[in-house]
Coordinates of C-alpha atoms and ligand atoms in Angstrom, one line a residue:
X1 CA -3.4 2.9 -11.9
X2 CA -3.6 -1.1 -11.5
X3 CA -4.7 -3.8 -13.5
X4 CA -2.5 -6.5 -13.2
X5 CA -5.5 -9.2 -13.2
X6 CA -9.1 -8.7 -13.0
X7 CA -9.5 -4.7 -10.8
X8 CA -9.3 -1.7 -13.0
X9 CA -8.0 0.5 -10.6
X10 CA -7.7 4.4 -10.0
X11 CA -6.6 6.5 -7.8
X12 CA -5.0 9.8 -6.7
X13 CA -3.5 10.3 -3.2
X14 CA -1.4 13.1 -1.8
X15 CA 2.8 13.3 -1.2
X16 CA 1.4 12.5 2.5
X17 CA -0.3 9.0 1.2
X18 CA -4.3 11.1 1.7
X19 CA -6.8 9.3 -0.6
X20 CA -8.2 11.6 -2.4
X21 CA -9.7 9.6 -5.0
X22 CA -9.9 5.7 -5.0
X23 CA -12.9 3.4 -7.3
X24 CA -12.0 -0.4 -8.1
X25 CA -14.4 -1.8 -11.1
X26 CA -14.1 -5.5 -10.7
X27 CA -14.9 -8.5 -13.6
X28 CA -18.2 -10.1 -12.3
X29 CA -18.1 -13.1 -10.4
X30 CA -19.8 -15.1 -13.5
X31 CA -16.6 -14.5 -15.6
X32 CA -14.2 -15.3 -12.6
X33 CA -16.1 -18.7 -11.8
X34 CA -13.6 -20.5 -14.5
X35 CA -10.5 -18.7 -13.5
X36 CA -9.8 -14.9 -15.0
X37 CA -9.9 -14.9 -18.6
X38 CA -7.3 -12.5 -20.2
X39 CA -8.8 -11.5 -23.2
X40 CA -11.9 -10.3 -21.3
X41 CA -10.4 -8.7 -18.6
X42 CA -8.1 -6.9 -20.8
X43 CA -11.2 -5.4 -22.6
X44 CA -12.9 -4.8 -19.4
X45 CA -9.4 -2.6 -18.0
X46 CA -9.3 -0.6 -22.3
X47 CA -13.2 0.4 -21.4
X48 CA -12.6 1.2 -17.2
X49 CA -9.5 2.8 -16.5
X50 CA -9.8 5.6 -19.1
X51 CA -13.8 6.7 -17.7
X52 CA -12.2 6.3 -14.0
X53 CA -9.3 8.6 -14.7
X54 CA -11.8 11.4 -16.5
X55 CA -14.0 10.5 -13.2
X56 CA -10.8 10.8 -11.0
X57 CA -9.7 13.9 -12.4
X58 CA -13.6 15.8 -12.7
X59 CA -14.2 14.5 -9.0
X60 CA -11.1 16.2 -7.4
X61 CA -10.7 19.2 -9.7
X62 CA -7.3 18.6 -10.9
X63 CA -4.8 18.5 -14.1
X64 CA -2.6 16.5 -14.9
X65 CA -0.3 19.4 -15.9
X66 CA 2.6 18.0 -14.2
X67 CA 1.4 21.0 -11.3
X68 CA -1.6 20.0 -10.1
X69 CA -0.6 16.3 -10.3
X70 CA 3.5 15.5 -10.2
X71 CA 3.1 12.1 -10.9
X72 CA 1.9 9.0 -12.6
X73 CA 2.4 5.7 -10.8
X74 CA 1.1 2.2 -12.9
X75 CA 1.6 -1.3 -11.9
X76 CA 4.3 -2.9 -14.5
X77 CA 4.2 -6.2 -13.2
X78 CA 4.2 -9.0 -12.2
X79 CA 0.5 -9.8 -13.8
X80 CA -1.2 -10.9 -17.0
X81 CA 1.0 -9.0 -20.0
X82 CA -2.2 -7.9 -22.0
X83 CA -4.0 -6.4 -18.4
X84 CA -0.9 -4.6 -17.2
X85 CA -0.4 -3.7 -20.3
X86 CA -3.9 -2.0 -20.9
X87 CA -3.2 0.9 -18.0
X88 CA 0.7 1.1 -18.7
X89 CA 0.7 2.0 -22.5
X90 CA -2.6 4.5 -21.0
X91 CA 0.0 5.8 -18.7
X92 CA 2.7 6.3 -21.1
X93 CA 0.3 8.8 -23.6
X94 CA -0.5 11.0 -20.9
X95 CA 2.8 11.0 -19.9
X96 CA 3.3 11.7 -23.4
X97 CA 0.5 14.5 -23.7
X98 CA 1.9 16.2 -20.1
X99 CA 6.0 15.6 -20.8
X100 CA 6.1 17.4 -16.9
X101 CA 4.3 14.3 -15.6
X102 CA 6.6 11.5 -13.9
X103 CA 6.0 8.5 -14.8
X104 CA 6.5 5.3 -12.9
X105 CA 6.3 1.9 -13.1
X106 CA 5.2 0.0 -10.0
X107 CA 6.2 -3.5 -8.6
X108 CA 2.5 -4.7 -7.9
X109 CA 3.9 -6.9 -4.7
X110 CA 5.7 -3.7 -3.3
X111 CA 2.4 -1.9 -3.4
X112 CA 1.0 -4.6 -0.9
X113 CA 4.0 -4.4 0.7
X114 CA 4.5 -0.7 1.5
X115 CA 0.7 -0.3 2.3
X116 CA 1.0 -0.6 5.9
X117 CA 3.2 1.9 6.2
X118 CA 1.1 4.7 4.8
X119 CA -0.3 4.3 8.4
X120 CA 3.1 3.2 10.0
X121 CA 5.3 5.4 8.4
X122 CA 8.6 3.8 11.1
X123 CA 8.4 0.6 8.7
X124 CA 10.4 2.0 6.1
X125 CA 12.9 3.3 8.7
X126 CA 14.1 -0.8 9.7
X127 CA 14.1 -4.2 8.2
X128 CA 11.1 -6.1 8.4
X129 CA 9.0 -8.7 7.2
X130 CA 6.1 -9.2 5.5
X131 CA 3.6 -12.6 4.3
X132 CA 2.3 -11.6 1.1
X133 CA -0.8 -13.4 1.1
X134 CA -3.1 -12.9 -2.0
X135 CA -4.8 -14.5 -4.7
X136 CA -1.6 -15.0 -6.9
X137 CA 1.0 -15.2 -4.1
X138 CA 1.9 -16.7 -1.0
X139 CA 5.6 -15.6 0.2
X140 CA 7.2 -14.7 3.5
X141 CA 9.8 -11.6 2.3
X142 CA 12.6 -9.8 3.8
X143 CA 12.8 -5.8 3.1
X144 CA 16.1 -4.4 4.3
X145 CA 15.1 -1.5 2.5
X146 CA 12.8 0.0 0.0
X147 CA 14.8 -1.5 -3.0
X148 CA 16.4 -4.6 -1.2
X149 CA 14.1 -7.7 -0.8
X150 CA 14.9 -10.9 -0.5
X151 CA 12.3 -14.3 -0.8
X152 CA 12.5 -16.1 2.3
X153 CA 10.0 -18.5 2.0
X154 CA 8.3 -19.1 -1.6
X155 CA 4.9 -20.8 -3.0
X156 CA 5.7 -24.1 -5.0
X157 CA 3.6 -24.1 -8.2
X158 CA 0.4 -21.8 -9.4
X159 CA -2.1 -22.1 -6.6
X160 CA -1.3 -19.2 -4.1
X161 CA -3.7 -19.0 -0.8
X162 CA -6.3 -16.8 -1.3
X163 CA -6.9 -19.1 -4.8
X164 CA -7.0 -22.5 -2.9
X165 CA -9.0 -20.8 -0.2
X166 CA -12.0 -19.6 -3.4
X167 CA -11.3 -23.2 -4.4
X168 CA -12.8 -24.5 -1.3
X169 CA -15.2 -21.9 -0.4
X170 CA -16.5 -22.7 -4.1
X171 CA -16.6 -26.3 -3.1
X172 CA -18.7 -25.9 -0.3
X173 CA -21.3 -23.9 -2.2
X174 CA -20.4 -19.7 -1.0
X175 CA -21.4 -17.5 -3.5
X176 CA -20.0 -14.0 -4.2
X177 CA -17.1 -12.1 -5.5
X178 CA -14.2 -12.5 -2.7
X179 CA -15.6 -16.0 -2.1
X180 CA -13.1 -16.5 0.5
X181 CA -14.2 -13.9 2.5
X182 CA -17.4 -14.8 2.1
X183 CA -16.6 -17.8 3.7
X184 CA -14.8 -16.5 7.1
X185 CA -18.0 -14.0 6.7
X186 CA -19.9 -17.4 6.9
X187 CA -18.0 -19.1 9.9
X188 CA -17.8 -15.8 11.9
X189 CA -22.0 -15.5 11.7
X190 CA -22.0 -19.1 13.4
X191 CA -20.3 -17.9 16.2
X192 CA -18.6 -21.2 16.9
X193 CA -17.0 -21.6 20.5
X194 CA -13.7 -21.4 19.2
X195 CA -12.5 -19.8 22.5
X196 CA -13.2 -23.4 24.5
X197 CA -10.0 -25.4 24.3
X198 CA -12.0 -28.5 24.4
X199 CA -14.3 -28.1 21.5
X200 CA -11.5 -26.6 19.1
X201 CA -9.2 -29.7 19.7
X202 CA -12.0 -31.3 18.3
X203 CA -12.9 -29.2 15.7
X204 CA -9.1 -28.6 14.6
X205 CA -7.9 -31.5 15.2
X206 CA -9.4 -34.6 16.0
X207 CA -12.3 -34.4 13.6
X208 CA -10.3 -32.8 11.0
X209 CA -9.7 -35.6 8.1
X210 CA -7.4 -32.7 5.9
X211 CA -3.6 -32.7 6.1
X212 CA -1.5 -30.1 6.0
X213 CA 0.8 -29.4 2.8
X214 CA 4.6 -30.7 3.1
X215 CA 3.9 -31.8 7.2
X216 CA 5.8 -35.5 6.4
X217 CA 8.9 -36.9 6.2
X218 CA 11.5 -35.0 4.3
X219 CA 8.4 -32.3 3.9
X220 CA 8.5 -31.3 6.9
X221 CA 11.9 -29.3 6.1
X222 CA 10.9 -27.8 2.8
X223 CA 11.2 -24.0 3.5
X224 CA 7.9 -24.0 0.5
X225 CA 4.8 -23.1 0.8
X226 CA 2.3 -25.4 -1.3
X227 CA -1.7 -25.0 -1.7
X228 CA -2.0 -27.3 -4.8
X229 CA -3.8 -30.2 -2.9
X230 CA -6.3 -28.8 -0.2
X231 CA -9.2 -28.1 -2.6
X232 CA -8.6 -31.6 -3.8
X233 CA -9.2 -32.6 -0.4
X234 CA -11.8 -31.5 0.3
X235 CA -13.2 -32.2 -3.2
X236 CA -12.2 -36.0 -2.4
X237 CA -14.5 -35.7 1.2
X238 CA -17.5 -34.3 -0.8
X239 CA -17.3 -37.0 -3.3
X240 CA -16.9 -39.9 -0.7
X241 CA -20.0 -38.2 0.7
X242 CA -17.7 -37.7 4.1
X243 CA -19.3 -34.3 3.4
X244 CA -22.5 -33.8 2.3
X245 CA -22.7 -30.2 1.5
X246 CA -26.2 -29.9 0.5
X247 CA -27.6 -31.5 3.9
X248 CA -25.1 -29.3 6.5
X249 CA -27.1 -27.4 9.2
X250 CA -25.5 -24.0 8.7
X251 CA -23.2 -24.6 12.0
X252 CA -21.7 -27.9 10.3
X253 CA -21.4 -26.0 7.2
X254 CA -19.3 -23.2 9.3
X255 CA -17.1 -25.8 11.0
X256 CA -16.2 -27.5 7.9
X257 CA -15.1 -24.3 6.2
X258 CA -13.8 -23.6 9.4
X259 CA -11.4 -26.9 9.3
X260 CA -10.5 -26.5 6.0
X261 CA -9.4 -22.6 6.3
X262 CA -7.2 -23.1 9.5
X263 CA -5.5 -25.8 8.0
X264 CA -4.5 -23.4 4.8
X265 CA -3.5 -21.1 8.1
X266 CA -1.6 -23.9 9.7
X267 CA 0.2 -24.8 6.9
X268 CA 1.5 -21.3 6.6
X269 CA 2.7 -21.1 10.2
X270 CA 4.9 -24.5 9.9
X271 CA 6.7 -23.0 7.4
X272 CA 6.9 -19.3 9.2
X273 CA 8.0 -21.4 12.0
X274 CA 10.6 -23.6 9.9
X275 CA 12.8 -20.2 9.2
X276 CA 12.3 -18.4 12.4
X277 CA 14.1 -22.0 14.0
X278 CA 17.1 -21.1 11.4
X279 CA 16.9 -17.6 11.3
X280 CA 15.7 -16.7 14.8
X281 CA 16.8 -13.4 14.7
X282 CA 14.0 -12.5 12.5
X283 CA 11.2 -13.2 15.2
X284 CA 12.8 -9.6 16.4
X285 CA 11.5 -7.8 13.3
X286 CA 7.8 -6.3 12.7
X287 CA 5.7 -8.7 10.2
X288 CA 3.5 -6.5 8.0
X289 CA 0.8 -9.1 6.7
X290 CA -0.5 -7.9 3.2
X291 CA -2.8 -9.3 0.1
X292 CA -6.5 -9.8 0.1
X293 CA -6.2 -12.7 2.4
X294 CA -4.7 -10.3 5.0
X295 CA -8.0 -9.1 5.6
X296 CA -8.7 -12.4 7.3
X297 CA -9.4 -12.1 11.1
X298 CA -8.8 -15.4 11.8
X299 CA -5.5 -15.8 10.3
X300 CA -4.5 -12.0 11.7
X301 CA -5.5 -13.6 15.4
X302 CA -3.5 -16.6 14.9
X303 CA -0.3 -15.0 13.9
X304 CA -0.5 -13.1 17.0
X305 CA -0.7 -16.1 19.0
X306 CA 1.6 -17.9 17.6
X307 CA 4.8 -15.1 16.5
X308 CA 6.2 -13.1 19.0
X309 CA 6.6 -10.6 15.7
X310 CA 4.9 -6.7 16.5
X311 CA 2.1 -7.3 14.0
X312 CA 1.5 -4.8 10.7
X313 CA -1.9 -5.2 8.7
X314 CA -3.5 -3.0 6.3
X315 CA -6.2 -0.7 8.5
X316 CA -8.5 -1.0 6.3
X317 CA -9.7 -3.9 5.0
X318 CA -10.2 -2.8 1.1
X319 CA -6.7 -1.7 1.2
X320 CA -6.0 -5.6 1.4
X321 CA -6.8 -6.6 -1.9
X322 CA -6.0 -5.3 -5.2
X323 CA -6.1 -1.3 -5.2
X324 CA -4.4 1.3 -6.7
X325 CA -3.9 3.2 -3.7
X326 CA -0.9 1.2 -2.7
X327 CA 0.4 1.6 -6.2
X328 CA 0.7 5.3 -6.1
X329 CA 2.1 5.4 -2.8
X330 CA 4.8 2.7 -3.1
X331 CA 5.5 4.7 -7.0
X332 CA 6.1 7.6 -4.7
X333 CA 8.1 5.9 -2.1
X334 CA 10.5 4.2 -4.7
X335 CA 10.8 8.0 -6.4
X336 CA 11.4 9.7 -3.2
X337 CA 14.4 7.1 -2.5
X338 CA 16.0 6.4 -6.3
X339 CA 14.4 9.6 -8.5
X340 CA 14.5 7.1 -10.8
X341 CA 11.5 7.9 -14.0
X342 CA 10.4 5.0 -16.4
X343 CA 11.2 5.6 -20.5
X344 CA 8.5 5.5 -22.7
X345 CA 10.2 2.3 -24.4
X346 CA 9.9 0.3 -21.2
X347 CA 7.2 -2.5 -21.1
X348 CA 5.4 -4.6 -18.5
X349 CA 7.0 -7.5 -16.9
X350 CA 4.7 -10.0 -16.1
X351 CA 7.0 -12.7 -14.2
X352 CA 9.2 -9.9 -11.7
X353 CA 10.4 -11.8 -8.8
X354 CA 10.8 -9.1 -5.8
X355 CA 14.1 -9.7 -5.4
X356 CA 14.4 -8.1 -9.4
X357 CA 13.3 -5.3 -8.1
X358 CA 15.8 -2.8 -9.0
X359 CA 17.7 -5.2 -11.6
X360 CA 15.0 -4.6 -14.7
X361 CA 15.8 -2.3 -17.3
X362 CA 13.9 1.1 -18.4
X363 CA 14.3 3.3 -15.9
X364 CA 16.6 6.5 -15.8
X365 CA 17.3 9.0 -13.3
X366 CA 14.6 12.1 -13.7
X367 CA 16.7 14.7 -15.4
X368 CA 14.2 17.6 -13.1
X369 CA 13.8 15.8 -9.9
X370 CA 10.9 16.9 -7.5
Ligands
LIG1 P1 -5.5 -9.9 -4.0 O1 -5.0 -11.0 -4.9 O2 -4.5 -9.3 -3.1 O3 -6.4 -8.9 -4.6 O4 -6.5 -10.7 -3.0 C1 -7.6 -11.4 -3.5 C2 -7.7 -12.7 -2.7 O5 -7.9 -12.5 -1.3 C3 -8.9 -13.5 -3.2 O6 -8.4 -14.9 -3.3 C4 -9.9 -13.4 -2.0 O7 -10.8 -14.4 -1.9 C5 -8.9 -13.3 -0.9 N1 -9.6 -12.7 0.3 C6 -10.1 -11.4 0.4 N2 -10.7 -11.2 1.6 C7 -10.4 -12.4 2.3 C8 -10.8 -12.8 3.6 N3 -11.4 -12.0 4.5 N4 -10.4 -14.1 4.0 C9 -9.7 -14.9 3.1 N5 -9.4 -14.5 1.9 C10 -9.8 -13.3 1.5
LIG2 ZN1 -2.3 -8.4 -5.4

């Protein structure tokens, strides 16, 4: 189960990470135009994840006995307290009802970190790295292993990527629910001749009036990302009439977004860049990309250009975002490797740095491990 922000999430997948059963209900997009309001999404996960579990469990015929199914994984944090809260205390009574039932509380960033390797299973064998890119974070992360993770390269204030990237896409008039894809949508229908050298040193550079985050001075060496001023960019352009969003031919339309999104791209790489020249020994390690904005061709292409990392991504795309599949399998892998059960006095944690991972309380060894 997940609903950390605005998804209510189920699923049910097998020991060997097979979906059996996966529905996401999302907020509409006229509630999430102002930013995700708690209090509604909170009463939108009480009403959905209860009728998706009943769904989940009369779709695939099973129990949860404790036989049928072992194990109850639910995201504790990090999130909005009254959403993860909503599915965890859910968790904890049927945990309750079925005492054989594990039940496990789920870093939400190690679900979008382990998802790659329910196709990739040799990831959790070795180190590697991963750029968390999502709508809430933005971090470039060492895993040595399953439990050890350390924050290599963090997002200065609230605006993570795939938030800036809505911003924009917003501000040049998409519509829909993942406005940012959407947008790259948008730009790939327009087919611009991004492959001729020429024409994308203009586009990318020479026409393009936005500047990157942290790219002067003493900037240049903050190991940080930072999104906070690129919708105000661009929101700056529109008003100085520089861009005139309601008279774009659709191509123009497509190269602005375009110029805007591959400077959010850029930005990223810098810093990427910044720690690989002190830690080059990481450009020998796979980088798993993961969080909705993973699902982003462009940015996936430009990584492999520019790294010399062996590339990771999600295989499919709506494993990207916010699901609940990645919740049960990283639950799963965290059990396999600590046996470690949640009590039912533990509570969400809605600010859980990565590198907390194991250092929270409310969890015990399972006195009748699998
Ligand atoms: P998450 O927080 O992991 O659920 O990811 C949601 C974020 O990913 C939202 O900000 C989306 O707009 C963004 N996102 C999803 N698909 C894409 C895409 N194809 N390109 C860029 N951003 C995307
Ligand atoms: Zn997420």
């Amino acid at each position: 189960m997940e609903s950390s922000c605005d998804d209510s999430c189920v699923s049910i997948i097998s020991d060997k990470g097979e979906v059996l059963y996966n529905k996401k209900e999302t907020l509409a997009d006229v509630i999430k135009s102002g930013g995700v309001q708690p209090n509604l999404a909170t009463v939108h996960h009480l009403a959905t994840i209860p009728i998706l579990v009943q769904d989940a469990l009369s779709k695939t015929n099973s129990k949860l006995d404790g036989e049928d199914i072992k194990m109850i994984c639910v995201t504790r944090g990090p999130g909005m307290p009254t959403c993860l809260t909503a599915s965890y205390q859910f968790a904890k009574g049927l945990a309750v009802a079925n005492p054989k039932l594990k039940f496990v509380g789920v870093h939400h960033m190690l679900g979008h970190l382990l998802t790659s390797s329910m196709e990739f299973p040799e990831l959790l064998e070795k180190p590697f790295l991963s750029l968390l890119v999502s709508g809430g974070h933005t971090q470039l992360v060492l895993t040595e292993n399953i439990t050890k993770h350390t924050i290599l390269i963090d997002m200065e204030g609230q605006k993570a990527v795939g938030d800036s990237l809505d911003k924009c896409a917003r501000l040049l008039k998409f519509k829909g629910d993942m406005i940012a894809k959407e947008m790259e949508l948008f730009i790939q229908s327009q087919n611009l001749p991004l492959d001729d050298p020429k024409y994308f040193k203009e586009l990318a550079r020479a026409s393009n009036p936005f500047t990157k985050p942290l790219a002067k001075g003493e900037n240049v060496y903050a190991k940080k990302f930072c999104f906070s001023g690129l919708d105000s960019q661009l929101r700056s352009h529109i008003n100085k009439k520089v861009i005139k969003v309601d008279e774009l031919t659709d191509f123009e339309k497509a190269e602005w977004a375009y110029r805007i999104q591959h400077v959010h791209f850029q930005h990223i790489m810098d810093k990427i860049k910044l720690q690989f020249a002190e830690t080059p020994e990481l450009e020998k390690l796979p980088l798993v990309i993961s969080g909705g904005v993973s699902a982003n061709m462009y940015l996936r292409g430009y990584c492999e250009r520019q790294l010399n990392n062996k590339m990771y991504y999600p295989k499919h795309l709506h494993l990207c975002t916010d699901n609940s599949v990645m919740i049960g399998w990283a639950g799963l892998k965290m059990y396999e490797k600590t046996k470690l059960v949640n009590t039912m006095n533990s509570t969400v944690i809605s600010k859980w740095p990565l590198s907390d991972l194991m250092t929270v309380d409310g969890a015990v060894k399972d006195k009748t491990p699998l």
